[in-house]
Amino acid sequence: MLKFAVCPEVLSAGSKFMREKERILELREQLHRHNHLYYVQNSPVISDIEFDSLMRELSALEEKHPEMKDPNSPTERVGSDISKGFKQAAHRYPMLSLDNTYDEQEVRDFFQRVNELLNEPFEICCELKYDGLSISLIYEDGELQQAVTRGDGTQGDIVTENVRTIKSIPLVLQKNSGYPQSFEIRGEILMPWSSFDMLNTERERQEEPLFANPRNAASGTLKLLNPQEVARRHLDAYLYYLLGENLTCDGHYENMMAAAGWGFKVSDHMKKCSTVNEVLDYIRYWDNERKNLPIATDGIVLKVNSIRQQLNLGYKAKSPRWAIAFKFQAERQVTRLNSVSYQVGRTGAVTPVANLDPVQLSGTTVKRASLHNSDIIKSLDLHIGDMVYVEKGGEIIPKITGVDMESRSILLGDAVRFTTICPECGTALVRYEGEAAHYCPNTTSCPPQIKGRIEHFVGRKAMNIDGLGTETIDLLYQVGLIKDIADLYTLKATDISRLEGLGEKSAINIIRGIDNSKQVPFERVLFAIGIRFVGETVAKILARAFKSIEALENATFEELTSVNEIGKKIAQSIIDFFQDERNRNLVDRLKEYGLQMETAFAEEEESSNSLAGKTIVISGVFNRHSRDEYKSIIERYGGKNSGSISAKTSFVLAGENMGPAKREKALELGVRLVSETEFLEMIDEKQIDNNNELLLPF
Ligand code: IVH
């Protein structure tokens, strides 16, 4: 008999290989369990540091064993950055809606209808109506297979990659928990109030339009094509409806409790009721108590609990007969109007603001409410001292929806008349045809307009000058060091360091930021100078079409409108801007100070493949461009961004304070670290040879 002699080294390498594979499975199981404990049960048993360390160990092993790749691994939650449009899938069972009711009598009617149709005892399962967007999840053999949005009810978008980033949605169900081999579960994807506030604060800083409510934010987020960005926004999900042929129980409530055992996040607030009065008590309780929930709800859903009885009651065209939704009234409070003040924005638009006696509304104290414009003030017939209704329905900024005429005293206060002059500089206001807002036309010397324009100019998406916050700009303006955006380029470190609260270090930092901004590409300079209606996208289009500020300055109305996506309003605004001699002077000064006033697209297009085939990891903090800018530079030059270092990484673009774990990993795998300056030199054509190999000073 032939015997094989096995080299001991091969044997030990082989067993190490097996051990690592086993460890991967073990780590995945552990991490799924800790995820569940943290995100679903709110009771973590290990610290964040321990969790991260397990995650890092798994990531490293998975990189070493790419054959073990699994889209449902906990490491996949961070999302890949592959962008693609969504494909559609048909729903196995149509996604129906619910009939809405708004008062208690309609709830009694529903109860009676069910009673008559069934003619036997029944229970109603009461639960919260989540205000997000519905999702259908398909699980096979305990693993998430597909996530589809409601769409038109018959078919929806496949958003599985995005849904994988929602940590309360289990990718793999709890082992041996008794889940069916194949089933569908539906629920609501939500953005918790805390994530919503954070997202809007960030968007405000970046001058991006704010989301009106968490539902819009959740829906906008789920439709993003970049799962990494979805992961960053911290969505949550509650599951409320199980479908399938082999469900374990006849009761909806019992099914949901079973689903909770499999690993799903199911509400703790579901309640089975046998009488209509119990149902109404539940509604009344939650109408008030919902203010204390971390997520938005807009009503209560009432479902006949028995699945058998549900089937007996059946469906109408678009909704089941076995369920209804009771919708809460938008929350409203009455409070006193003390005065009206006016805010002037960067564009000169004047917004009236009502100052109120503080009042509690949806969990926050409201002292001010927007009155939008003069037409709204007129239609409300507002008087100082009026008791007014304030609502927060869906919108971020509370609004005044009416006056309590009965409580109006005989001593009627002064009628509110929209101001005719700018509250900041006294200039007579103007109203442009077709617009609801009034404007202060004093663009050159109205302080909030000047400061607003400077704030816009230094913003991250514009010139990206660090260290110049609202307060510093205010200070620099107060002492007369800056009167317009071009004055920034005349500032000296000694001017700044003399100001209160600003030391030498911050002064140098600001000056360095101002100096670096001279490299900011033309398209962003165009956005930064703040021509009305020229936002980020329009600036890009204009830069591509006209290539220089000179060409844009000389463009006729016809030439402007002949550019795709440039309409009459934008064209006229550009013409008006350059017709004003003060603006032309400003642009000339910026040109003199060395800002980019021509597009570099022609060169970029030629060199757009310099980084082709390179996978680049960005790490650390940079001086010349932001991380986002480096991401787009890499893409523009044909390279690919990656979040983690592996053997496939071509090099790491390493800024200051690069994370020690990344540095170690790069060292271990022999991946090169390229500094910011080296990288910028590298993308210069001359540094790259014909084979696209990077000639680096290593
Ligand atoms: S059950 C056949 N339960 O409300 C009915 N829906 O207006 C299946 N919703 O599209 C839905 N919370 O997006 C159900 N606890 C809950 C809900 C809920 C929110 C949403 C869902 C649905 C809409 C119907």
PDB file of C-alpha atoms and ligand atoms in Angstrom, residues 94-100 127-135 150 186-188 239-241 252 298-301 303 315 318-320 322-323 325 327, ligand 1:
ATOM      1  CA  PRO A  94     -48.831  43.096  -3.029  1.00  0.00           C
ATOM      2  CA  MET A  95     -47.877  45.793  -0.532  1.00  0.00           C
ATOM      3  CA  LEU A  96     -51.209  47.336   0.391  1.00  0.00           C
ATOM      4  CA  SER A  97     -52.004  50.452   2.347  1.00  0.00           C
ATOM      5  CA  LEU A  98     -54.373  50.972   5.255  1.00  0.00           C
ATOM      6  CA  ASP A  99     -57.657  52.848   5.496  1.00  0.00           C
ATOM      7  CA  ASN A 100     -57.199  55.927   7.655  1.00  0.00           C
ATOM      8  CA  GLU A 127     -49.456  48.956  17.530  1.00  0.00           C
ATOM      9  CA  LEU A 128     -47.711  52.183  16.672  1.00  0.00           C
ATOM     10  CA  LYS A 129     -47.865  53.507  13.140  1.00  0.00           C
ATOM     11  CA  TYR A 130     -44.298  54.332  12.248  1.00  0.00           C
ATOM     12  CA  ASP A 131     -43.698  57.338  10.038  1.00  0.00           C
ATOM     13  CA  GLY A 132     -41.008  56.116   7.697  1.00  0.00           C
ATOM     14  CA  LEU A 133     -41.043  54.040   4.543  1.00  0.00           C
ATOM     15  CA  SER A 134     -42.133  50.460   4.233  1.00  0.00           C
ATOM     16  CA  ILE A 135     -39.744  47.718   3.289  1.00  0.00           C
ATOM     17  CA  ARG A 150     -42.927  49.452  -1.536  1.00  0.00           C
ATOM     18  CA  ARG A 186     -42.271  43.773   6.366  1.00  0.00           C
ATOM     19  CA  GLY A 187     -41.614  46.807   8.408  1.00  0.00           C
ATOM     20  CA  GLU A 188     -40.754  50.454   8.411  1.00  0.00           C
ATOM     21  CA  LEU A 239     -40.769  45.051  11.692  1.00  0.00           C
ATOM     22  CA  TYR A 240     -44.536  44.668  11.906  1.00  0.00           C
ATOM     23  CA  TYR A 241     -45.880  42.082   9.492  1.00  0.00           C
ATOM     24  CA  HIS A 252     -50.191  38.163  14.376  1.00  0.00           C
ATOM     25  CA  ASP A 298     -48.150  59.339  12.998  1.00  0.00           C
ATOM     26  CA  GLY A 299     -50.849  57.098  14.376  1.00  0.00           C
ATOM     27  CA  ILE A 300     -51.910  53.698  15.645  1.00  0.00           C
ATOM     28  CA  VAL A 301     -52.510  50.589  13.532  1.00  0.00           C
ATOM     29  CA  LYS A 303     -55.135  44.676  13.254  1.00  0.00           C
ATOM     30  CA  TYR A 315     -59.226  42.537   1.281  1.00  0.00           C
ATOM     31  CA  LYS A 318     -56.048  48.580  -1.937  1.00  0.00           C
ATOM     32  CA  SER A 319     -56.380  47.755   1.742  1.00  0.00           C
ATOM     33  CA  PRO A 320     -57.266  44.894   4.061  1.00  0.00           C
ATOM     34  CA  TRP A 322     -58.874  43.381   8.910  1.00  0.00           C
ATOM     35  CA  ALA A 323     -56.876  46.506   9.727  1.00  0.00           C
ATOM     36  CA  ALA A 325     -54.893  53.173  10.847  1.00  0.00           C
ATOM     37  CA  LYS A 327     -54.038  59.001  12.458  1.00  0.00           C
TER      38      LYS A 327
HETATM   39  S1  IVH B   1     -49.262  46.913   8.555  1.00  0.00           S
HETATM   40  C1  IVH B   1     -51.686  45.356   4.906  1.00  0.00           C
HETATM   41  N1  IVH B   1     -48.266  48.085  10.649  1.00  0.00           N
HETATM   42  O1  IVH B   1     -48.442  52.384   7.099  1.00  0.00           O
HETATM   43  C2  IVH B   1     -51.138  46.330   5.861  1.00  0.00           C
HETATM   44  N2  IVH B   1     -48.174  49.260   8.593  1.00  0.00           N
HETATM   45  O2  IVH B   1     -50.793  53.228   5.465  1.00  0.00           O
HETATM   46  C3  IVH B   1     -49.736  46.174   6.107  1.00  0.00           C
HETATM   47  N3  IVH B   1     -47.042  51.439   8.743  1.00  0.00           N
HETATM   48  O3  IVH B   1     -47.523  51.084   4.001  1.00  0.00           O
HETATM   49  C4  IVH B   1     -49.159  47.276   6.881  1.00  0.00           C
HETATM   50  N4  IVH B   1     -46.549  51.343  10.870  1.00  0.00           N
HETATM   51  O4  IVH B   1     -45.649  51.677   5.599  1.00  0.00           O
HETATM   52  C5  IVH B   1     -48.507  48.195   9.338  1.00  0.00           C
HETATM   53  N5  IVH B   1     -47.381  48.974  12.602  1.00  0.00           N
HETATM   54  C6  IVH B   1     -47.600  49.080  11.293  1.00  0.00           C
HETATM   55  C7  IVH B   1     -47.224  50.211  10.553  1.00  0.00           C
HETATM   56  C8  IVH B   1     -47.528  50.265   9.191  1.00  0.00           C
HETATM   57  C9  IVH B   1     -46.440  52.065   9.765  1.00  0.00           C
HETATM   58  C10 IVH B   1     -47.124  52.011   7.364  1.00  0.00           C
HETATM   59  C11 IVH B   1     -46.726  51.062   6.271  1.00  0.00           C
HETATM   60  C12 IVH B   1     -47.893  51.017   5.335  1.00  0.00           C
HETATM   61  C13 IVH B   1     -48.662  52.238   5.736  1.00  0.00           C
HETATM   62  C14 IVH B   1     -50.117  52.016   5.461  1.00  0.00           C
END
